[in-house]
Tab-separated table of C-alpha atoms and ligand atoms in Angstrom:
chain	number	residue	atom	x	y	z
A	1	UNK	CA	0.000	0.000	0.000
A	2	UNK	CA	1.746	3.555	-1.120
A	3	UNK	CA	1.175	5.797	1.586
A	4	UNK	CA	0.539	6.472	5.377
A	5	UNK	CA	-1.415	5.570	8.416
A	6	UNK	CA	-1.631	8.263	11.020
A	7	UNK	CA	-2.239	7.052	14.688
A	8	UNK	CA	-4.093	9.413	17.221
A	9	UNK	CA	-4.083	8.773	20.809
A	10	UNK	CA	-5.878	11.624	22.544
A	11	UNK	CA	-5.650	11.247	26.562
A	12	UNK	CA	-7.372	13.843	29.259
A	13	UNK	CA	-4.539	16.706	28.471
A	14	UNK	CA	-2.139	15.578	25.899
A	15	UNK	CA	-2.487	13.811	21.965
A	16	UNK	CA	-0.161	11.563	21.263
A	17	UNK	CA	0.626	11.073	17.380
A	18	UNK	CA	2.436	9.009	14.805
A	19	UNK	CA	2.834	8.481	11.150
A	20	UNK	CA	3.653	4.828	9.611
A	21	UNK	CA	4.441	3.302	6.235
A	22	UNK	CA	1.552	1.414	4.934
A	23	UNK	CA	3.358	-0.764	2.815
A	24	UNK	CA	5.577	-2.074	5.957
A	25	UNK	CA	4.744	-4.077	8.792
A	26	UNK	CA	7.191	-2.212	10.856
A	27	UNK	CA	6.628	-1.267	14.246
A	28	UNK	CA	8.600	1.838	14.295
A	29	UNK	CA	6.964	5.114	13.194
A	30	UNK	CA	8.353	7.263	10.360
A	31	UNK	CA	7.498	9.966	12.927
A	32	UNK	CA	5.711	10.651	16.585
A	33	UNK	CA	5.076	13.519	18.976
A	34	UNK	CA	2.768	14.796	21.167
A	35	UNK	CA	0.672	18.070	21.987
A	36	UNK	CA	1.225	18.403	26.083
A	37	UNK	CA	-0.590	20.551	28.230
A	38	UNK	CA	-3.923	20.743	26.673
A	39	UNK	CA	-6.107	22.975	28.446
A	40	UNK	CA	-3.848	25.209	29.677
A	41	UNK	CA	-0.403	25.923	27.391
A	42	UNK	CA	-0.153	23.415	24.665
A	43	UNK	CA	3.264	22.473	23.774
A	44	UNK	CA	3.684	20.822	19.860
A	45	UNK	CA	6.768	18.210	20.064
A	46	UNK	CA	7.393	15.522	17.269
A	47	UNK	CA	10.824	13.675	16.434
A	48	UNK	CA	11.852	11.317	13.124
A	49	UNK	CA	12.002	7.284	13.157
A	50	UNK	CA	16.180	8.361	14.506
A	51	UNK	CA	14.585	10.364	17.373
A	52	UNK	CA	16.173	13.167	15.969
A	53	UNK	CA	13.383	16.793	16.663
A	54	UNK	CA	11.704	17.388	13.429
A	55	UNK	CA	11.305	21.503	13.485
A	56	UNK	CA	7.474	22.157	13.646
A	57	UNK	CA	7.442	25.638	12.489
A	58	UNK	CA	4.328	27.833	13.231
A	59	UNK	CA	2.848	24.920	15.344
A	60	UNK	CA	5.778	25.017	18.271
A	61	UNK	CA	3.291	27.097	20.052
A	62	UNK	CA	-0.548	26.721	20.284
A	63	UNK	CA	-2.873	28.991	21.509
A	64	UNK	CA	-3.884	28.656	25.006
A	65	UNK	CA	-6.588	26.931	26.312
A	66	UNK	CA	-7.752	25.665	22.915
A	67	UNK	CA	-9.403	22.175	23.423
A	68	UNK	CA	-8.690	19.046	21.474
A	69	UNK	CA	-10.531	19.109	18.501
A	70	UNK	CA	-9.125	22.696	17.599
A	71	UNK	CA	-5.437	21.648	18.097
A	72	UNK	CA	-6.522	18.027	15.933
A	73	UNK	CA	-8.008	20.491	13.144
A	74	UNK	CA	-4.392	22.448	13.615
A	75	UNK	CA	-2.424	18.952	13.479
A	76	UNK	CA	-3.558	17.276	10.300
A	77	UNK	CA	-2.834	19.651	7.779
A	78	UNK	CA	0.662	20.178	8.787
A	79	UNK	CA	1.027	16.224	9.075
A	80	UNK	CA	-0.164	15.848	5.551
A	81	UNK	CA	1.982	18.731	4.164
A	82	UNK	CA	4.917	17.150	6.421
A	83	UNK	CA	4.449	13.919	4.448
A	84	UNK	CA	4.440	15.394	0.881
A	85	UNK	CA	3.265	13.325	-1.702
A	86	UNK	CA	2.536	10.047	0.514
A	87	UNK	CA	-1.260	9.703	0.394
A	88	UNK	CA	-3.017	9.217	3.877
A	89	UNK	CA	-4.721	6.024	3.554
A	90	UNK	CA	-6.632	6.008	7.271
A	91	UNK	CA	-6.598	7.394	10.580
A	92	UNK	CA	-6.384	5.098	13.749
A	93	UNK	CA	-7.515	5.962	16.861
A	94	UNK	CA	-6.912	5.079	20.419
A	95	UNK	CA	-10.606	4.728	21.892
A	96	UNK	CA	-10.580	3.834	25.791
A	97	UNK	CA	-13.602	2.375	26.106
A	98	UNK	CA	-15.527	-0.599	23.716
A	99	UNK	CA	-18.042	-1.628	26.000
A	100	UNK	CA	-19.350	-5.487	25.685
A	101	UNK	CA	-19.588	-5.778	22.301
A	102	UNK	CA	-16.378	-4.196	20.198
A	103	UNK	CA	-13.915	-7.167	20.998
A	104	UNK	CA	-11.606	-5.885	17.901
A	105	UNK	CA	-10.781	-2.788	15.833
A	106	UNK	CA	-13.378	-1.562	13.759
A	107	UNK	CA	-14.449	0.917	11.000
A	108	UNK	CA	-15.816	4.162	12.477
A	109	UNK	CA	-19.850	4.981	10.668
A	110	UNK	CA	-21.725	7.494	12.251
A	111	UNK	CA	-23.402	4.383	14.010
A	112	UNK	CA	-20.402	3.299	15.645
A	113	UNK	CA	-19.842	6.968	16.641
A	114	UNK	CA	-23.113	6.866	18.295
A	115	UNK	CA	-22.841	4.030	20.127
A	116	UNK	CA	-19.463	5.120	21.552
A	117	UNK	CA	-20.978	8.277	22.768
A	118	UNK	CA	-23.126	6.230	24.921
A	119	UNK	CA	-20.164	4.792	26.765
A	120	UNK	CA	-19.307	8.519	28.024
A	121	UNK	CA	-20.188	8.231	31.114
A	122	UNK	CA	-18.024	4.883	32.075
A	123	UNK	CA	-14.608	6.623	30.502
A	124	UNK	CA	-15.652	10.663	31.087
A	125	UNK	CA	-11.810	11.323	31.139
A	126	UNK	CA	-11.216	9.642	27.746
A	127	UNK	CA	-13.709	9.062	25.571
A	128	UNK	CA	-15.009	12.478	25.099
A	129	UNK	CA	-11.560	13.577	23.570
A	130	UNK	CA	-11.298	10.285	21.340
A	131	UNK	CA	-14.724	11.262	19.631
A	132	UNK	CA	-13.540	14.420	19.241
A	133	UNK	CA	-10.623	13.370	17.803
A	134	UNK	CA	-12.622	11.456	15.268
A	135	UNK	CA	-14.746	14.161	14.849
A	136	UNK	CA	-12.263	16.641	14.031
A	137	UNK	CA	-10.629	13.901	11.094
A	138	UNK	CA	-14.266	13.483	10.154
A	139	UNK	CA	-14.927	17.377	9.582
A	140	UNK	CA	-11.236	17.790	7.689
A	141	UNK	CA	-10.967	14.812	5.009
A	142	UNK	CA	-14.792	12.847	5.270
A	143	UNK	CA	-13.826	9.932	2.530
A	144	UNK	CA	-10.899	9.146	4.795
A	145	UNK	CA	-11.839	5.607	6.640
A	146	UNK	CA	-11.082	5.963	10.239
A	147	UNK	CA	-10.185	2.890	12.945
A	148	UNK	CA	-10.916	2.876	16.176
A	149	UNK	CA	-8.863	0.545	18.476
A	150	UNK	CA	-10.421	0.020	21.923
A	151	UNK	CA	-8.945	-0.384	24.817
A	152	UNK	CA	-11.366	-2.980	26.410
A	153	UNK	CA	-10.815	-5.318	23.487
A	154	UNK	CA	-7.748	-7.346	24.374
A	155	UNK	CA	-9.905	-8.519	28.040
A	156	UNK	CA	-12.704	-10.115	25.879
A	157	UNK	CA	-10.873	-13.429	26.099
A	158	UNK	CA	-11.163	-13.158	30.165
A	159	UNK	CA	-13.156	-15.901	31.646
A	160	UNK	CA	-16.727	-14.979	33.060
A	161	UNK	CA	-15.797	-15.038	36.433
A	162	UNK	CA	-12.981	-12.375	35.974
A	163	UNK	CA	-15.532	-10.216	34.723
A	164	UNK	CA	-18.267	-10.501	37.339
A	165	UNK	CA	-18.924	-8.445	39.970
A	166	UNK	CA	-21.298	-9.946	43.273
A	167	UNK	CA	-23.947	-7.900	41.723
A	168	UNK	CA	-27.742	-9.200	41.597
A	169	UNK	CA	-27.823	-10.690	38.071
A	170	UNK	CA	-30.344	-7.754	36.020
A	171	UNK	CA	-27.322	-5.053	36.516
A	172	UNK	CA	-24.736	-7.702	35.035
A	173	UNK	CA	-27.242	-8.199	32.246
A	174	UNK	CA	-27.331	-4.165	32.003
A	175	UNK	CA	-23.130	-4.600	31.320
A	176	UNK	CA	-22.168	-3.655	34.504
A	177	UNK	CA	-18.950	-5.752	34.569
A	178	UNK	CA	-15.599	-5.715	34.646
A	179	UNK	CA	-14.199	-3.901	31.420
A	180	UNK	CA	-10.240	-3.849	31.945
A	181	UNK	CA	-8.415	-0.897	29.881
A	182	UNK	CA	-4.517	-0.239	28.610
A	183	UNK	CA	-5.428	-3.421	26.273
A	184	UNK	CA	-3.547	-1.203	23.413
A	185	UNK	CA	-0.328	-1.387	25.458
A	186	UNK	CA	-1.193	-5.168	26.850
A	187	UNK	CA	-1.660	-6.202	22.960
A	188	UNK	CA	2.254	-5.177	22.025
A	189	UNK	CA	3.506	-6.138	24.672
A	190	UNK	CA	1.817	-9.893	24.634
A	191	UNK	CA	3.234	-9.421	20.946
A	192	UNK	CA	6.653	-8.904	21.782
A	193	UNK	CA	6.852	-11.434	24.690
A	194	UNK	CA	8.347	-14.487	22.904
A	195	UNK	CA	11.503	-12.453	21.437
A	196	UNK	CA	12.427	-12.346	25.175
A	197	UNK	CA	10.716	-14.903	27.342
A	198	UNK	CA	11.404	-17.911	24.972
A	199	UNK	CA	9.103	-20.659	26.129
A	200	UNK	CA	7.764	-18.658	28.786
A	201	UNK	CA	5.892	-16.450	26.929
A	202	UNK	CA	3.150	-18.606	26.722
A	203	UNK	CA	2.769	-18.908	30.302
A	204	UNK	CA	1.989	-17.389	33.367
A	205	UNK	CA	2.745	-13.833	33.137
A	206	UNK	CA	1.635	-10.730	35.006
A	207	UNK	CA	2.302	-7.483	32.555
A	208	UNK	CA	2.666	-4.329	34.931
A	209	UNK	CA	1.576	-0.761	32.974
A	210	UNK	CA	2.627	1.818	35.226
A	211	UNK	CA	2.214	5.118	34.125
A	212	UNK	CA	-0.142	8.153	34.726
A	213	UNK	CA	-3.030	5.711	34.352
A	214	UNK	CA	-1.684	2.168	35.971
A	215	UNK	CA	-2.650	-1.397	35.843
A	216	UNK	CA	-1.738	-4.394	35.426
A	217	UNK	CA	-3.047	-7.879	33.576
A	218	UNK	CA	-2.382	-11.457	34.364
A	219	UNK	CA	-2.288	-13.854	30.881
A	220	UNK	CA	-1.688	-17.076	29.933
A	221	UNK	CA	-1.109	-18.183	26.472
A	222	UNK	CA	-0.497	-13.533	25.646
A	223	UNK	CA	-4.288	-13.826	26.581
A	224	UNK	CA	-5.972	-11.600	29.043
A	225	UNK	CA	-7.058	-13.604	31.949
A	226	UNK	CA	-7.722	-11.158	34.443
A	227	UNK	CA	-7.271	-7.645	35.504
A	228	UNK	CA	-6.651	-5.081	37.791
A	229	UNK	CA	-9.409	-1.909	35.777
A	230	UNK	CA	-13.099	-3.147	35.926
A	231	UNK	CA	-16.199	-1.511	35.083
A	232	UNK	CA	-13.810	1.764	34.657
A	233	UNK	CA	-10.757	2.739	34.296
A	234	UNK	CA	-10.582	3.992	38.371
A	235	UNK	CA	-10.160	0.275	40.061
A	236	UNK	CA	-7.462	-1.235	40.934
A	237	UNK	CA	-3.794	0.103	41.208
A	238	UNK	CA	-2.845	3.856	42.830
A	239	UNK	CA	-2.627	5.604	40.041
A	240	UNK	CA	-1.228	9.707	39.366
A	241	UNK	CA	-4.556	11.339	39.991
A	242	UNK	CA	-7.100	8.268	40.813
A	243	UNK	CA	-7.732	6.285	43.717
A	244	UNK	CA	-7.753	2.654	42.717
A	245	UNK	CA	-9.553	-0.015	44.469
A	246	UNK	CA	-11.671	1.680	47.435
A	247	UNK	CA	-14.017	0.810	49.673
A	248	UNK	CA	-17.083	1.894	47.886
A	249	UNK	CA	-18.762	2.268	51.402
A	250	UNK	CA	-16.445	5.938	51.473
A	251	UNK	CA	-18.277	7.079	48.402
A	252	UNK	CA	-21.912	6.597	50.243
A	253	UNK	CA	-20.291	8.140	53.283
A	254	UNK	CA	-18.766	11.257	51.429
A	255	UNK	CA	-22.474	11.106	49.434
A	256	UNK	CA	-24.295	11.217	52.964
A	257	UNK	CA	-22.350	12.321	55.675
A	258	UNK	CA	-20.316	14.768	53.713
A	259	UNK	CA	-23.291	16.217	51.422
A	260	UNK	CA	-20.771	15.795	48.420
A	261	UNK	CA	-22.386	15.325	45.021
A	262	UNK	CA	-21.412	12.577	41.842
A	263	UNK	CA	-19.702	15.695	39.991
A	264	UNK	CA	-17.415	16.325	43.353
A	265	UNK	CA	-16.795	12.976	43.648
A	266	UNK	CA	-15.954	12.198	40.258
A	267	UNK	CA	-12.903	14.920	40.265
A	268	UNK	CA	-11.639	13.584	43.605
A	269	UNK	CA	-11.514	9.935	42.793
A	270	UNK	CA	-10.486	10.889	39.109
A	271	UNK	CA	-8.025	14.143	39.373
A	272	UNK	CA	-7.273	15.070	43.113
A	273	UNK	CA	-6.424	11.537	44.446
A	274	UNK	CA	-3.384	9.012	43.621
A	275	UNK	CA	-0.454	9.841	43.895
A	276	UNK	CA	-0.618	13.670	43.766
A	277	UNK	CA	-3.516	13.152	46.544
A	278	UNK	CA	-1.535	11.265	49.347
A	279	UNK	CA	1.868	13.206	48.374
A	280	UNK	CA	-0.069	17.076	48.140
A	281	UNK	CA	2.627	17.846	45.729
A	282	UNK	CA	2.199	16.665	42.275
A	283	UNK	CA	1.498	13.310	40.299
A	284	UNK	CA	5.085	13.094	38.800
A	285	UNK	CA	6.916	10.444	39.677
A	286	UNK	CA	9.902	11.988	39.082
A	287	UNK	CA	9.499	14.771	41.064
A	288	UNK	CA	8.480	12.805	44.059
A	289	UNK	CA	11.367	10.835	43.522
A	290	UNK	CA	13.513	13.895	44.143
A	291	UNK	CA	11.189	15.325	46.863
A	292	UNK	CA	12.189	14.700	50.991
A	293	UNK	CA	9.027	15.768	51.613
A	294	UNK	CA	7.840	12.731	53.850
A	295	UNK	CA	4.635	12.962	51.844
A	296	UNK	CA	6.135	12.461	48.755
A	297	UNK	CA	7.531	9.028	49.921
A	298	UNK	CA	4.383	8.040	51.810
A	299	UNK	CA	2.742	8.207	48.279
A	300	UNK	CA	5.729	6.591	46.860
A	301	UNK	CA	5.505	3.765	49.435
A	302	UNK	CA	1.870	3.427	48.938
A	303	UNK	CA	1.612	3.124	45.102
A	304	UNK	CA	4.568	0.205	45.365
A	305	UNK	CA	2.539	-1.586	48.333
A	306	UNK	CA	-0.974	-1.217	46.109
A	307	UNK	CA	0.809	-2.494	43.292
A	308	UNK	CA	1.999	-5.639	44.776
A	309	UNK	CA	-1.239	-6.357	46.783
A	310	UNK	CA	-2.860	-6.218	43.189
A	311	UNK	CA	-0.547	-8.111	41.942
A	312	UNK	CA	-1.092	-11.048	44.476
A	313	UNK	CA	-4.590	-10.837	44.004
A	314	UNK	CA	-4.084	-11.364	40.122
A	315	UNK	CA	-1.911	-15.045	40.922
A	316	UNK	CA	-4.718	-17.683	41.685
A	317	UNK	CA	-6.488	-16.724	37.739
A	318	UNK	CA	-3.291	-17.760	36.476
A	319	UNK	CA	-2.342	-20.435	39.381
A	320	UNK	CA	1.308	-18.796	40.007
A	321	UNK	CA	4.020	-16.882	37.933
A	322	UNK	CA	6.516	-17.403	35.619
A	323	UNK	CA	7.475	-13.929	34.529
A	324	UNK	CA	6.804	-10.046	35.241
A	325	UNK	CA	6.938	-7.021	32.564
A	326	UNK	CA	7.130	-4.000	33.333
A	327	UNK	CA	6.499	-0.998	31.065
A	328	UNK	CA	4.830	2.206	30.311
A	329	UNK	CA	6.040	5.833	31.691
A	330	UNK	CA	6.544	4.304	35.343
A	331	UNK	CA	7.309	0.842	34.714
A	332	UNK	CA	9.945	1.764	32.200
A	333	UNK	CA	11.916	4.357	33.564
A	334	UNK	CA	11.726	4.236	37.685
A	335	UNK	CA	14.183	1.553	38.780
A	336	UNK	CA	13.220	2.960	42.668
A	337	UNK	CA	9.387	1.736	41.826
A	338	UNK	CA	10.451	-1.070	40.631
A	339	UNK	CA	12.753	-2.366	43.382
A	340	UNK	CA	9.902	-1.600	45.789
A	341	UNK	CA	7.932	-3.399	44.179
A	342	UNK	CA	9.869	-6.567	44.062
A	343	UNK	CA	10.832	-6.550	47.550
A	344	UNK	CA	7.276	-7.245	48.545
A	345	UNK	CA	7.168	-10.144	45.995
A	346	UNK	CA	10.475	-11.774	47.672
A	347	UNK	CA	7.655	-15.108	49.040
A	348	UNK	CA	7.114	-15.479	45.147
A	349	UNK	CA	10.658	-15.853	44.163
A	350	UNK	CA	11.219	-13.121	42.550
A	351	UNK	CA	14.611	-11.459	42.847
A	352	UNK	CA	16.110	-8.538	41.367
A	353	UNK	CA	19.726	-7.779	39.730
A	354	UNK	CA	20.474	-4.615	41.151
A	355	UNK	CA	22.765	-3.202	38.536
A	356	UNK	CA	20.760	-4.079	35.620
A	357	UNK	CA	17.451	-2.593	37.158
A	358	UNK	CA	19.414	0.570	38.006
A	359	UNK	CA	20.427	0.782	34.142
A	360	UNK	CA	16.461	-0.222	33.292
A	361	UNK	CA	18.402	-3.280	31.636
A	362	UNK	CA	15.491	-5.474	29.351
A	363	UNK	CA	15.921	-8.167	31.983
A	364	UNK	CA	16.386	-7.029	35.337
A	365	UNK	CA	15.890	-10.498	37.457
A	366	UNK	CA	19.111	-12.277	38.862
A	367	UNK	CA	19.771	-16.185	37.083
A	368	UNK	CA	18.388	-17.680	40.619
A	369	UNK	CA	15.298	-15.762	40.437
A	370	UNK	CA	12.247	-18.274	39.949
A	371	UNK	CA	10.235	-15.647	38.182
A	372	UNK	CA	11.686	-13.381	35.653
A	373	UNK	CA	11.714	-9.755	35.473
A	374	UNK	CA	11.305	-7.729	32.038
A	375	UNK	CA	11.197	-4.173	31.321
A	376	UNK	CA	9.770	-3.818	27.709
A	377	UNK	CA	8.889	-0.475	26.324
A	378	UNK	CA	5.255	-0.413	25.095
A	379	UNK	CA	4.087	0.665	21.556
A	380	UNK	CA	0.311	1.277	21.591
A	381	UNK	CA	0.650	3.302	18.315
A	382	UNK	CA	2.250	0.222	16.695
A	383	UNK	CA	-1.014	-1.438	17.468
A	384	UNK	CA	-3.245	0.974	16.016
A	385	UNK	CA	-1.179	0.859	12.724
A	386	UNK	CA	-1.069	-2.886	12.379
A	387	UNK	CA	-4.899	-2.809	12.621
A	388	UNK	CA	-5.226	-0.046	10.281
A	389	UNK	CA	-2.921	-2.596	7.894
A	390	UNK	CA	-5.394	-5.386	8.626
A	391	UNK	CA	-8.760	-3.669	8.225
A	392	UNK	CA	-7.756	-1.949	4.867
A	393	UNK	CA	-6.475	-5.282	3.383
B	1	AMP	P1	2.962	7.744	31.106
B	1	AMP	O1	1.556	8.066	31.547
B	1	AMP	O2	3.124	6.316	30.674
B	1	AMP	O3	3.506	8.735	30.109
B	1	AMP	O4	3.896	7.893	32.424
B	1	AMP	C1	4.028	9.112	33.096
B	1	AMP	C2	4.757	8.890	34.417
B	1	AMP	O5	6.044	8.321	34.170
B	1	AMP	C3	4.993	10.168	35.232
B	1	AMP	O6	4.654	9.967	36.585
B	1	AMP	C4	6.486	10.379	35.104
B	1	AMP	O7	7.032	11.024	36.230
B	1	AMP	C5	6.986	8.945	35.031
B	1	AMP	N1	8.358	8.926	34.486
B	1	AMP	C6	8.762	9.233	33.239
B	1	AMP	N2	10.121	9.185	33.156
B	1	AMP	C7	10.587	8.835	34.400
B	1	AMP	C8	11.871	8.612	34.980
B	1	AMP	N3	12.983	8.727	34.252
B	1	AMP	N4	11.931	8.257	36.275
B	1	AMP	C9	10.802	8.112	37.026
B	1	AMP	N5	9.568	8.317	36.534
B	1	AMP	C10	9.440	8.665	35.236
């Protein structure tokens, strides 16, 4: 196929982008960057396949406070002039949530479009800025066939029990189950896992995405067995901004003792909580890292305890472990979360090499450890592409 795919991953304050060769099944992008700080100064970054800055011209800075589909309508024209003659065959999309039904990529109508705005309310951080990132491709070049790639999708495999919550039956029925997200990032990396873990990549293996957003998901076989998200993208892990698991007796108290309404507690459990919540600094791991505010290791400390509680709680779907990836912003980079981490998996037999996890070596377990330790950089954009590839064949 002559020409390009471009990938759009649009997240609560930042679009991610990238531009691959149609005609290649390669996983590396001819080019990727990002617009940061959406909603307040948005900052226009994108590099070549070398990693070498690619200068953006008039785009290096945005106007303030515009919202997504503005800076989307800003984007595409200067990505299409930046690839010349190369014809833009479709645009992917990263779309968090899929509900029960989308267990695979699919070609956005202005059904499908529908039916995702009905899953709003499940993914309010997300989804809103993925449909308008569709909408905004839509309004600039109609004929051009868009993909949407769903987050849920890769968990459809999960037994029924994983998915259940102790709910009377009617509300399971009404698809209040267990979702699971980050299946983009959980898709490459299954992908990737026999170019490192041999034989074991078909067995029992936890995959730990630790970033802004964090989870993690147990497989067997590079299938989703279980996982740490459920009915939304809030359960489970600490995350930078969200709670994780809680109690869900607090919310009724904060409801009825505290007079607090579903708006106020949305934007605690979703934007004031985590790790920026227990710290009272900020949600940046690295700058926590380099605070000695007591705080700022408390929430350190917390986020590596809640991670290997989760963890544990993932083992009996898939009966023990054989090996443990970690990736994404977090999980590739912060040597100090991952050490915490494995020290309060010691009972399992897991055991780290010091010096390679300080150097965020690919495999960062000693020979005597009985589970093995990965870090593999994800590639969700690598996953839209290849099912742009596959739908348009
Ligand atoms: P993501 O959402 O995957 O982009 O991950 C964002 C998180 O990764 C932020 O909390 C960053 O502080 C963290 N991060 C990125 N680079 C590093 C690093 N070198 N050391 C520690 N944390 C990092």
């Amino acid at each position: 196929m002559n020409g390009v795919f471009v990938t759009l991953n649009a997240g609560s304050s930042s679009l991610k982008f990238a531009v691959f060769e149609g005609g290649s099944a390669s996983t590396t992008a001819l080019m990727r960057g990002k617009i940061a700080g959406i909603g307040g100064t948005p900052v226009f970054s994108a590099k070549d396949a070398h990693g070498k800055a690619i200068n953006t011209g008039g785009l290096g800075a945005l106007e303030a406070s515009s919202d997504h589909e503005t800076l989307i309508a800003q984007l595409l024209p200067w990505l299409a002039s930046y690839q010349k003659d190369r014809p833009l065959l479709a645009v992917g999309h990263r779309v968090v949530h899929g509900g029960q039904f989308y267990d695979r990529p699919t070609l956005i109508s202005p059904q499908v479009i529908e039916e995702l705005e009905t899953l709003v309310p499940l993914a309010p951080l997300h989804q809103p800025h993925n449909i308008a990132a569709i909408r905004a491709v839509e309004k600039w070049r109609p004929e051009t066939p868009q993909i949407a790639c769903f987050d849920t999708s890769f968990h459809r495999t999960q037994p029924r029990l994983a998915q259940l919550f102790a709910l009377p039956r009617d509300l399971t029925e009404q698809g209040i189950i267990r979702y699971g997200f980050h299946g983009l990032s959980y898709d490459y990396i299954a992908s990737v896992l026999p170019e490192h873990l041999g034989q074991n990549a078909s067995g029992r293996v936890i995959v730990a995405h630790l970033g802004n957003g964090s989870s993690m998901c147990a497989m067997k076989n590079r299938k989703s067995v279980a996982t740490s998200m459920g009915f939304t993208a809030l359960d489970g892990l600490m995350m930078g901004r969200r709670c994780g698991s809680l109690d869900p007796g607090v919310i009724l108290y904060l409801m009825q003792a505290k007079g607090m309404t579903a708006p106020d507690i949305e934007n605690l459990l979703y934007k004031e909580s985590g790790l920026l919540g227990v710290s009272g600094l900020t949600n940046d791991v690295q700058d926590l890292q380099n605070s000695d505010d007591p705080n700022a290791q408390e929430a350190i400390a917390l986020f590596c305890y809640r991670a290997a509680s989760n963890l544990a709680n993932l083992l009996p779907s898939i009966g023990g472990l054989d090996a443990l990836v970690f990736t994404a912003g977090i999980g590739e980079n912060s040597a100090q979360i991952r050490e915490l981490i494995c020290e309060q998996l010691g009972w399992l037999g897991v055991a780290l090499d010091d010096a390679s996890n300080k150097k965020n070596a690919t495999r960062i377990s000693t020979d005597r450890s009985r589970v093995e330790v990965f870090v593999l950089p994800t590639n969700e954009e690598a996953v839209i592409a290849r099912a742009c590839r596959e739908l348009l064949h």
